[in-house]
Coordinates of C-alpha atoms and ligand atoms in Angstrom, one line a residue:
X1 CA 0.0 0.0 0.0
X2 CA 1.2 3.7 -0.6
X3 CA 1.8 5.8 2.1
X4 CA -0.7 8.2 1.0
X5 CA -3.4 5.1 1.0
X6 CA -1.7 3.5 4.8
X7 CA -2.1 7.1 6.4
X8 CA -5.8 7.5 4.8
X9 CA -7.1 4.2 6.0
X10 CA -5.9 4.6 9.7
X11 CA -7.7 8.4 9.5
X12 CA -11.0 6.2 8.1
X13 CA -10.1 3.6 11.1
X14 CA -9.8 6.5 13.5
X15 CA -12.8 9.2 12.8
X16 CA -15.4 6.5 10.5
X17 CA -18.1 9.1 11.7
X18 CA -16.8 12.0 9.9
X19 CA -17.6 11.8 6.3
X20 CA -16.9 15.0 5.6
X21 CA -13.5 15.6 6.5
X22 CA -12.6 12.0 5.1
X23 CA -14.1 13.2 1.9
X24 CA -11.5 16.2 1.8
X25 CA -8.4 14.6 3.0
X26 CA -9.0 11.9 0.4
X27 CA -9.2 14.1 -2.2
X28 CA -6.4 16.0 -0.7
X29 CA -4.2 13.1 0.0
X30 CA -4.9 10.9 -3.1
X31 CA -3.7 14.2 -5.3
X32 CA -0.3 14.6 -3.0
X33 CA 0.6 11.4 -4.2
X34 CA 3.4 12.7 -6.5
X35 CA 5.0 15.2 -4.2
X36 CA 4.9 12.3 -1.8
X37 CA 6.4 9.9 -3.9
X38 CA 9.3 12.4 -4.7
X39 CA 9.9 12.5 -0.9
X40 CA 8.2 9.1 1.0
X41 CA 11.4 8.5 2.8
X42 CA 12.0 11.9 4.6
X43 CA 7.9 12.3 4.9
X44 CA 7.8 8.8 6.6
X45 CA 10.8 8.8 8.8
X46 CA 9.0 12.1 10.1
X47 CA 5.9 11.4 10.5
X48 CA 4.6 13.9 8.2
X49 CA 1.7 13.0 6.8
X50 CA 0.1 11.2 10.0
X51 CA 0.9 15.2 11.7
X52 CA -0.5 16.8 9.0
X53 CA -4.0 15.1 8.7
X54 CA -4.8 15.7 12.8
X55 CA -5.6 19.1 14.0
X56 CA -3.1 20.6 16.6
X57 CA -5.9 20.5 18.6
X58 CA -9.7 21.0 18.9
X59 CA -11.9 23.3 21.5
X60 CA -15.9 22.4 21.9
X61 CA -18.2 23.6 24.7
X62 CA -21.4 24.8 24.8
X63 CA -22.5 28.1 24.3
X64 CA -26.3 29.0 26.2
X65 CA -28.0 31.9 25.5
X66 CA -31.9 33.4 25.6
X67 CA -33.9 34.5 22.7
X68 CA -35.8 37.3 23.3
X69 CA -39.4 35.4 24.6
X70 CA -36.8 34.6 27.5
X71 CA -36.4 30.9 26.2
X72 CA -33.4 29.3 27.3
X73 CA -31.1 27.4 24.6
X74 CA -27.8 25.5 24.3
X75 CA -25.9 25.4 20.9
X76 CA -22.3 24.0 20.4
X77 CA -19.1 25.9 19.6
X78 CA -16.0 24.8 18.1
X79 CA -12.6 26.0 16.9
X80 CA -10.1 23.3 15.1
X81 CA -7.1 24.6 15.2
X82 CA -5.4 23.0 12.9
X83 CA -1.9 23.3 11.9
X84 CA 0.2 26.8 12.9
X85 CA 3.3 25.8 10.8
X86 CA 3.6 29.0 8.8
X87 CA 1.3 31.2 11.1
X88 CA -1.0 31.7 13.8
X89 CA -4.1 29.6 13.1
X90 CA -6.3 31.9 11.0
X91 CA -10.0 30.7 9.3
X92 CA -13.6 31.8 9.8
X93 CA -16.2 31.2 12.2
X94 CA -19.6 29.2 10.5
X95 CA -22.5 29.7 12.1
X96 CA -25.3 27.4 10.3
X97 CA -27.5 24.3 11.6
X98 CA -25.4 22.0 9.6
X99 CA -22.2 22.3 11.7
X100 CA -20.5 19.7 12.8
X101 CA -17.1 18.8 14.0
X102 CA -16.6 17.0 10.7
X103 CA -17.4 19.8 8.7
X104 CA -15.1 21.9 10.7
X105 CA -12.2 19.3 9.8
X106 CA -12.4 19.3 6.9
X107 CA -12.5 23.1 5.9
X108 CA -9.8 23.5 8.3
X109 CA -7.4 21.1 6.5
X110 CA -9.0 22.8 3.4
X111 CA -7.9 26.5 5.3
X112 CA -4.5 25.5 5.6
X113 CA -3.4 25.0 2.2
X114 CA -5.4 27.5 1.4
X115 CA -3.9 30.3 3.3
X116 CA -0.3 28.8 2.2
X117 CA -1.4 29.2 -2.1
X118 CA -2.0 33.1 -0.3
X119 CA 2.2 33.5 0.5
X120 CA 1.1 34.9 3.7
X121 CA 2.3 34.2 7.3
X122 CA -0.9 32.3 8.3
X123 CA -1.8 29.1 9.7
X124 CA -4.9 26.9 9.3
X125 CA -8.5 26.8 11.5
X126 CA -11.9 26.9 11.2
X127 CA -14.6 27.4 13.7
X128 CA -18.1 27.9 14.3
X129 CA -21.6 26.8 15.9
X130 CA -24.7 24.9 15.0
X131 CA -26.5 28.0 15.9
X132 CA -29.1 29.3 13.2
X133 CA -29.1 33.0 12.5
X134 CA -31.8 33.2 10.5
X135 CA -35.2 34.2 11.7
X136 CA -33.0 35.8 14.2
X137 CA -33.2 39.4 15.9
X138 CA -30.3 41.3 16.4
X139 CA -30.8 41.5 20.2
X140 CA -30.8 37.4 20.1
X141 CA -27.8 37.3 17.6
X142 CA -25.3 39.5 20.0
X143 CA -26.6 37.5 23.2
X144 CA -25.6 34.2 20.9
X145 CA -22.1 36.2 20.0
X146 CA -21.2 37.5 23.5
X147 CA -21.5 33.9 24.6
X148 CA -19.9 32.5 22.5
X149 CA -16.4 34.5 22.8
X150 CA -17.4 34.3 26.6
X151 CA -15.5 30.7 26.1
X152 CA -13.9 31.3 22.5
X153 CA -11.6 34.3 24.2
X154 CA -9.2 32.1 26.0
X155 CA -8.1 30.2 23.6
X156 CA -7.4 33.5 20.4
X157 CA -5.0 36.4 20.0
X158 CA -3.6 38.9 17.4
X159 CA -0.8 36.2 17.5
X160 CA -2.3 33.0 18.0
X161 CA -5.4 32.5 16.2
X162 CA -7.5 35.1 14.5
X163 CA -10.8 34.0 13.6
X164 CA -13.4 35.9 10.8
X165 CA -16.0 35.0 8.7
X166 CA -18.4 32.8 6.8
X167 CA -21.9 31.8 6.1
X168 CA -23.7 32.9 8.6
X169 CA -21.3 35.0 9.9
X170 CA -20.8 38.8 8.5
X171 CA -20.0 42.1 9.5
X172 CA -22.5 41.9 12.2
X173 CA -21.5 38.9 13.8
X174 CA -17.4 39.9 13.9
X175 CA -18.6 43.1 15.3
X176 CA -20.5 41.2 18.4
X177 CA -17.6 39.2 18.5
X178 CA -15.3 41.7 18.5
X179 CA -16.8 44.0 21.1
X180 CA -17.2 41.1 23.4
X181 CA -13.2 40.0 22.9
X182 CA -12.4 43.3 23.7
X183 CA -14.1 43.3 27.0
X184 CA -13.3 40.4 28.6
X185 CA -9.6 40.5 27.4
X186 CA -9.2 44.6 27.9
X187 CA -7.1 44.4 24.2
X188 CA -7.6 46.6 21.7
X189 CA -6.3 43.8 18.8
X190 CA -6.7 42.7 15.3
X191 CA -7.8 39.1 17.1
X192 CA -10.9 38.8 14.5
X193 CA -11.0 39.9 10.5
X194 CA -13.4 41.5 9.0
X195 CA -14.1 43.9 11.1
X196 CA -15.8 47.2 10.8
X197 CA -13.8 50.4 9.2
X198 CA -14.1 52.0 12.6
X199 CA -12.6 49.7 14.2
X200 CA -9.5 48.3 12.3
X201 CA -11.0 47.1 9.5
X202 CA -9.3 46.8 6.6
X203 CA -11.2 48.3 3.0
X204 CA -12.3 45.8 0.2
X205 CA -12.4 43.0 2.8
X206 CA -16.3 42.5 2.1
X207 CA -15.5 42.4 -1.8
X208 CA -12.1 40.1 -1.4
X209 CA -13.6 36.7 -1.5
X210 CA -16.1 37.6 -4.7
X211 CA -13.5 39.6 -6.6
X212 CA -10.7 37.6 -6.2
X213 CA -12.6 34.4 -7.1
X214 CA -13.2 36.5 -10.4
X215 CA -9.4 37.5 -10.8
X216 CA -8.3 34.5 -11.0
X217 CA -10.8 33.5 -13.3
X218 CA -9.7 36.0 -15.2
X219 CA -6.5 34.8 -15.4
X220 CA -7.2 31.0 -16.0
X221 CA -9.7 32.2 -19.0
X222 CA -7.1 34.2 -20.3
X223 CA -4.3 31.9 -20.4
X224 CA -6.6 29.5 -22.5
X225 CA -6.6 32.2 -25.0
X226 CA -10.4 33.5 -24.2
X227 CA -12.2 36.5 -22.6
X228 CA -14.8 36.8 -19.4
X229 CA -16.2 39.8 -22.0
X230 CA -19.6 38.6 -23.3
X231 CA -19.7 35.6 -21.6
X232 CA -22.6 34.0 -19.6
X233 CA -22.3 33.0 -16.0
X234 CA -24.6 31.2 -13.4
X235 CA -23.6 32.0 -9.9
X236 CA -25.2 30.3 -6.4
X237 CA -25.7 31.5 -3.4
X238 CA -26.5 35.1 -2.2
X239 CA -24.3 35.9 0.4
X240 CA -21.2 37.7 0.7
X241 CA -19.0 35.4 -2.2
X242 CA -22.1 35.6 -4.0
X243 CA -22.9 39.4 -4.1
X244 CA -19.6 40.6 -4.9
X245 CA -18.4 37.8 -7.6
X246 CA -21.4 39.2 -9.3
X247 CA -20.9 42.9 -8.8
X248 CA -17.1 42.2 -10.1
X249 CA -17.6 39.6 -13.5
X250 CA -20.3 42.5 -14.1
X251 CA -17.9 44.6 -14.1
X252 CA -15.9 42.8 -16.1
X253 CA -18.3 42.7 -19.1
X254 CA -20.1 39.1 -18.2
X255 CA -23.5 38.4 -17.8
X256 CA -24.5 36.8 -14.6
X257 CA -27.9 35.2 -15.1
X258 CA -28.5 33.2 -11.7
X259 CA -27.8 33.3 -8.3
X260 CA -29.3 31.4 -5.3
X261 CA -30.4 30.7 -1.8
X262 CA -31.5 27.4 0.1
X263 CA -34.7 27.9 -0.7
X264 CA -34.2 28.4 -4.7
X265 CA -32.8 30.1 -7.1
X266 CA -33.2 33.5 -9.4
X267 CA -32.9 33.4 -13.8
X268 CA -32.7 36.8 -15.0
X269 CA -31.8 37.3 -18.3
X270 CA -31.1 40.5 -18.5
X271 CA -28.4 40.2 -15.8
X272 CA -28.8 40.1 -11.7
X273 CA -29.2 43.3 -10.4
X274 CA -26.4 43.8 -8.1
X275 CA -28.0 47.1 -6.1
X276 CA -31.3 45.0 -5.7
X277 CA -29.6 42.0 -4.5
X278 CA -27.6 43.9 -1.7
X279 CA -31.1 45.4 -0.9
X280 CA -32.5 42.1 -0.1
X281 CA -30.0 40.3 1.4
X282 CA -27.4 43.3 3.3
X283 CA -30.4 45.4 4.3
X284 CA -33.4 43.4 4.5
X285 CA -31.9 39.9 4.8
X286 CA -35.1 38.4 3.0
X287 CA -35.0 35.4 1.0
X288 CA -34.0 35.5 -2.7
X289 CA -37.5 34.8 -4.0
X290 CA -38.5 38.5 -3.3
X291 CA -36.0 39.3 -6.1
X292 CA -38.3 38.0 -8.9
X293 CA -41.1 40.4 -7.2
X294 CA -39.1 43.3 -8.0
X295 CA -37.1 42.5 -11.5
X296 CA -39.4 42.5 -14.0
X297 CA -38.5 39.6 -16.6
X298 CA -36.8 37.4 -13.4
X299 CA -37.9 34.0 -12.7
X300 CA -37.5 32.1 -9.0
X301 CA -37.8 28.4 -9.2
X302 CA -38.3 27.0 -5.7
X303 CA -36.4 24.1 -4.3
X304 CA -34.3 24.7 -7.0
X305 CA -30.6 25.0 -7.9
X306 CA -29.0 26.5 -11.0
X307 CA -27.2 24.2 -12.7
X308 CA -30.2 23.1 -15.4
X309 CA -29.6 27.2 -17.0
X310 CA -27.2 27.6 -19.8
X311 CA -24.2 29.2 -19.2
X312 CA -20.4 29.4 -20.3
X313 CA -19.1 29.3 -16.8
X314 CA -20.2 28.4 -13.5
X315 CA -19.2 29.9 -9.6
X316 CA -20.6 28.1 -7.2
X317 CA -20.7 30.4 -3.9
X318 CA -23.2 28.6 -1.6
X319 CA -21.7 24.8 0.4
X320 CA -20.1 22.1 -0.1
X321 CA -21.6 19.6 -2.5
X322 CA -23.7 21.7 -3.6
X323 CA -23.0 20.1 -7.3
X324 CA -23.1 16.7 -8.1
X325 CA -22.2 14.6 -10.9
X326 CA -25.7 14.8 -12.3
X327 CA -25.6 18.6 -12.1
X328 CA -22.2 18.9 -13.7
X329 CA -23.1 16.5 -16.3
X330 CA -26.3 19.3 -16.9
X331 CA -23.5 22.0 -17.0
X332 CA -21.0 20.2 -19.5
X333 CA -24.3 19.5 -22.1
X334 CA -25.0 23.2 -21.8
X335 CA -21.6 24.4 -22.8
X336 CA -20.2 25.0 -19.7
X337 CA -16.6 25.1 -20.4
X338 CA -15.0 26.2 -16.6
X339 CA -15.9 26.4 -13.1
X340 CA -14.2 28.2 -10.4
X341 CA -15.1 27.8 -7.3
X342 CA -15.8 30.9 -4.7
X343 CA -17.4 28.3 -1.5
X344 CA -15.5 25.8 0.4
X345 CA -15.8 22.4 -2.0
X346 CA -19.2 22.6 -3.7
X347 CA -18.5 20.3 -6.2
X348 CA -18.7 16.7 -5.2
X349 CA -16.1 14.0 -6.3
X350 CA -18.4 13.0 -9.5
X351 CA -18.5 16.0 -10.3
X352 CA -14.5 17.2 -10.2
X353 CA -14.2 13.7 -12.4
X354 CA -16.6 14.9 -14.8
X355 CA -14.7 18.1 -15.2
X356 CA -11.8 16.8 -15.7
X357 CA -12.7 13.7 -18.1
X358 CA -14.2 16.3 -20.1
X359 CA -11.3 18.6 -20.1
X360 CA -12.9 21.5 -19.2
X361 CA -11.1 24.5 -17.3
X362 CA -11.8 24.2 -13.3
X363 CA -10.5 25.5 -10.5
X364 CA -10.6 24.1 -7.1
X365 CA -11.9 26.2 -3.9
X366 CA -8.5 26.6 -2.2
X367 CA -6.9 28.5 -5.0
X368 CA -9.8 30.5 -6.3
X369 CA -11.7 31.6 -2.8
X370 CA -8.1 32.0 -1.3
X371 CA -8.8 36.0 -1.8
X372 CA -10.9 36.6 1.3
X373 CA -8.5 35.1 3.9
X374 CA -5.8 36.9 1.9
X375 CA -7.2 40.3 2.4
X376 CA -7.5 39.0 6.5
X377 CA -4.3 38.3 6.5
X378 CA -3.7 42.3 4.8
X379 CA -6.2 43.1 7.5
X380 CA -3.8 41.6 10.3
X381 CA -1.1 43.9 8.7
X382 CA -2.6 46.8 8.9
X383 CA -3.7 46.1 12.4
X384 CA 0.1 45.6 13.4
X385 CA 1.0 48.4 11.8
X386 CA -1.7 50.8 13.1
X387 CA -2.4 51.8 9.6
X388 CA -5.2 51.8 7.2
X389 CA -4.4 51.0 3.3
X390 CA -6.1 52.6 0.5
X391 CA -9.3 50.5 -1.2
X392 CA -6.9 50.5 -4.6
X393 CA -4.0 49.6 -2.2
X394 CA -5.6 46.9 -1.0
X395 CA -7.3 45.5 -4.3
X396 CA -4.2 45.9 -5.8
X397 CA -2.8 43.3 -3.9
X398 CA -5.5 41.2 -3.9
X399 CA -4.9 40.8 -7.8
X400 CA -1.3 40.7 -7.5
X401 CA -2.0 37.7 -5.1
X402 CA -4.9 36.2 -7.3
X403 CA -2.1 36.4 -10.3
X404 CA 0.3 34.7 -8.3
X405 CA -1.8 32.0 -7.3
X406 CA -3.1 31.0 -10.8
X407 CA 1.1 30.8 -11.9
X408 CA 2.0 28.5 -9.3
X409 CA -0.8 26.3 -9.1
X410 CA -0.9 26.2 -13.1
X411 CA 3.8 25.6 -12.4
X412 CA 3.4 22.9 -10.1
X413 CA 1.1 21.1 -12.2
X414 CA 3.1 21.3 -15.5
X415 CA 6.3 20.5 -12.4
X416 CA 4.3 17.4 -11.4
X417 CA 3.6 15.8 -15.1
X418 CA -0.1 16.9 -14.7
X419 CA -0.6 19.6 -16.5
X420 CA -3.8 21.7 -16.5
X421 CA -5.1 19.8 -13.9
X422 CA -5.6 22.5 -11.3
X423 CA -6.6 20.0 -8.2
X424 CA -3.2 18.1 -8.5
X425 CA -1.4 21.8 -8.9
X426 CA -3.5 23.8 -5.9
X427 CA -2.7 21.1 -3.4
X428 CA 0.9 20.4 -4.2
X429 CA 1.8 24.0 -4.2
X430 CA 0.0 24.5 -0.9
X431 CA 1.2 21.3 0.3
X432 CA 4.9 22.1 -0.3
X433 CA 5.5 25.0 2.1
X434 CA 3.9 23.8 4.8
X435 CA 5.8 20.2 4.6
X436 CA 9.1 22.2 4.5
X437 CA 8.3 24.3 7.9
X438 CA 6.4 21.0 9.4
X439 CA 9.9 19.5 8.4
X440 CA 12.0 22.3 9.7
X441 CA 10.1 22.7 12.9
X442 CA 11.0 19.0 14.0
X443 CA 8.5 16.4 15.7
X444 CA 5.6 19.2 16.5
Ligands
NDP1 P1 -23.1 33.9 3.6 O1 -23.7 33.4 4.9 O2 -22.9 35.3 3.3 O3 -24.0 33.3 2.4 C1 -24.2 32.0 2.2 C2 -25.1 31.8 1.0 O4 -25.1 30.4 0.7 C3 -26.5 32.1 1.2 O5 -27.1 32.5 0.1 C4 -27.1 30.8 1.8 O6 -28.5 30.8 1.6 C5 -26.4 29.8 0.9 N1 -26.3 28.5 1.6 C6 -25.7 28.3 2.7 N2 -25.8 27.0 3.1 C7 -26.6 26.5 2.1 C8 -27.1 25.2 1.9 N3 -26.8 24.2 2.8 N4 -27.8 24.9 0.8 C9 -28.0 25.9 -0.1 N5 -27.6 27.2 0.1 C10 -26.9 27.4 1.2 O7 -21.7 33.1 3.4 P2 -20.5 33.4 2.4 O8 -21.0 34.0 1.2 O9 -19.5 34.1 3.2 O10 -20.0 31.9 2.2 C11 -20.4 31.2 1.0 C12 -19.3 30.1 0.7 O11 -18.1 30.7 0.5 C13 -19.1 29.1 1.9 O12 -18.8 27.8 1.4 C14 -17.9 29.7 2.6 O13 -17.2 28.7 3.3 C15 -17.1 30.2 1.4 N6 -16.1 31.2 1.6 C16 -16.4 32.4 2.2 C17 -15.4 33.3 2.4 C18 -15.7 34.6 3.0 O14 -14.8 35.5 3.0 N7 -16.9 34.9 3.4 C19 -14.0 33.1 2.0 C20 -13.8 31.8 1.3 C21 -14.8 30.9 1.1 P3 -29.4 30.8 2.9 O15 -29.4 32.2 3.4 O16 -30.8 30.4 2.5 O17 -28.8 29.9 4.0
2IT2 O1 -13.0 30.0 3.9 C1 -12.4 31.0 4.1 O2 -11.3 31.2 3.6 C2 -13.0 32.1 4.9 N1 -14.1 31.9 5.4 C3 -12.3 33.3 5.2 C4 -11.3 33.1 6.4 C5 -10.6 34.4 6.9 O3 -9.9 34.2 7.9 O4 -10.8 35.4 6.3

């Protein structure tokens, strides 16, 4: 047996209840393979990969708190911290029903060779609750924050772990957060990203997920000789990946003719509206179906998800698995000819095989939503530094680092003999860093 295969059948042995997280280091592992071959001996004799699939360690405890009817309830909290190799851990907070320690595994692993593809000084972890936001009032949503860092706060710092965040967690929630950290702790710190601008946050943070996901799909498009100019896209999701991918390939001369929530999902042919989006979901936080009240022309198909709508390229910015085989096989009949990914694995192992057999361009979550924790990690610099950048500062950066990423994951798979196969590319050229400082560090 490989060693790639020995060390993934003693994590099955280990965690069989955590599908999720054996789904990604599969993947993950299963495309190391020819780094690890390159290097078994050294990787073996140190124990490598056995370290690198456990987290560092993991923090759970309750978090009670009262809705406003006076109601007493208890959800679950969670941070993985995962590996600090090249940096304090650093990953978002998820609040959503679906939450689960398995879930949290596996985008940590995912968050650390992530934030390694950025070049930046930061670790991997990922964190969260099975708390439900929506539905929620504000008063009920602070009471859930402040108890939740109540716990959370011993174990974060401006140079240990610096949380921020995703679905279900926004500017709102990191300003709970944030407030309550600062109390308890008596630090005025860059511990969270994605703060307010009033209170050390950094400009184009918001954007940095959405428009970087679109620079580097700019960049893969362009290197196979075509143009995001005139082209049709379908988006999912409505959040904050969602919104600003869409303001950006706007921008950029696309068309982007869906996007999505859990309850269905918007056609408009004449282009989503970017203003009345933000309306709905930043002001009003309604569902997307109200959307299709208000755009004349727009269609909402409940229970629904996109992938059935003609397009040239897709960006999925919802969940994981949010496509499977069958809907990439809809995508590929419909001309889809290259998906980049803006959420945290939403295509499903069928459906990264069907992309591939079919040759079509496709870029895996760690490289092309690596913008967002980029721009945190710009945020963290700006805290240190008691300065605030420029908005064309900081995007400028963000494309330089968007760039940057698309060359070396595009070298390492031409280096590796798998050329134009992005998957292979994004993990070996995360992958590669963090083996050399796991290596340099000793038995950690
Ligand atoms: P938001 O909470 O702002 O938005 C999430 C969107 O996805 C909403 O439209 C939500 O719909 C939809 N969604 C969430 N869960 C499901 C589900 N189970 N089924 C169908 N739709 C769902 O989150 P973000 O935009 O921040 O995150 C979206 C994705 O991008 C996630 O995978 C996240 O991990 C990833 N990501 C986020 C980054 C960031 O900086 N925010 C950085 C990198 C990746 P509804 O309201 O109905 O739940
Ligand atoms: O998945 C992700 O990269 C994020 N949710 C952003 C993490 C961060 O620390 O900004």
């Amino acid at each position: 047996m490989s060693y790639v295969a020995e060390v993934f059948e003693n994590l099955k042995a280990k965690h069989p209840n955590e599908p999720e997280f054996l789904e990604a280091a599969e993947r993950i592992l299963s495309s190391l393979d020819p780094i690890v071959e390159k290097n078994e001996d050294v990787y073996r004799k140190n124990a490598l990969l056995e370290r690198f699939v456990e987290p560092e360690r993991i923090i759970t405890f309750r978090v009670p708190w009262t809705d406003d009817k006076g109601v007493n309830h208890v959800n679950l909290g969670y941070r993985v911290q995962f590996n600090s190799a090249i940096g304090p851990y650093k990953g978002g907070l998820r609040f959503h029903p679906s939450v689960t320690q398995s879930i949290l595994k596996f985008l940590g692993m995912e968050q650390i060779l992530k934030n390694s593809l950025t070049g930046l000084p930061i670790g991997g972890g990922k964190g969260g609750s099975d708390f439900d936001p929506h539905g929620k009032s504000d008063a009920e949503v602070m009471r859930f924050c402040q108890s939740f860092m109540t716990e959370l706060f011993k174990y974060i710092g401006k140079d240990t772990d610096v949380p921020a965040g995703d679905i279900g967690v926004g500017g709102r929630e990191v300003g709970y957060l944030y407030g309550q950290y600062k109390r308890l702790t008596g630090l005025y710190e860059g511990v969270l990203t994605g703060k307010g601008l009033s209170f050390g946050g950094s400009l184009a943070r918001p954007e940095a997920t959405g428009y970087g996901l679109v620079y580097i799909t700019d960049e893969m498009v362009k290197a196979a000789g075509k143009t995001l100019e005139g082209t049709t896209i379908a988006v999912s999701g409505s959040g904050n990946v969602a919104q600003y991918a869409i303001q950006k390939a706007t921008e950029l001369g696309a068309k982007v003719v869906t996007c999505s929530d859990s309850n269905g999902y918007v056609y408009d042919p004449n282009g989503i509206n970017f203003d009345v989006l933000c309306q709905i979901k930043q002001v009003e936080r309604a569902r997307i179906s109200e959307y299709a009240k208000r755009v004349p022309g727009s269609e909402y198909h409940e229970g629904e998800r996109p992938w059935g709508v003609k397009c040239d390229i897709a960006l999925p910015c919802a969940t994981q698995n949010e496509i499977n085989g069958e809907d990439a096989k809809k995508l590929l009949a419909n001309g889809c000819w290259a998906v980049a990914e803006g959420a945290n694995m939403p295509s499903d192992s069928d459906a990264i095989d069907a992309y591939l057999a079919a040759k079509i361009l496709y870029m895996p979550a760690k490289a092309s939503n690596a913008g967002g924790v980029a721009v945190s990690a710009l945020e963290m610099s700006q805290n240190s530094e008691r300065l605030s950048w420029t908005f064309e500062e900081v995007d400028g950066k963000l494309k330089d680092i968007m760039t940057n990423i698309y060359k070396n994951v595009a070298a390492a798979a031409k280096k590796y003999g798998y050329e134009g196969n992005f998957v292979v590319g994004a993990n070996i050229a995360g992958f590669e860093k963090v083996a050399d400082a796991m290596l340099a560090q000793g038995l950690v």
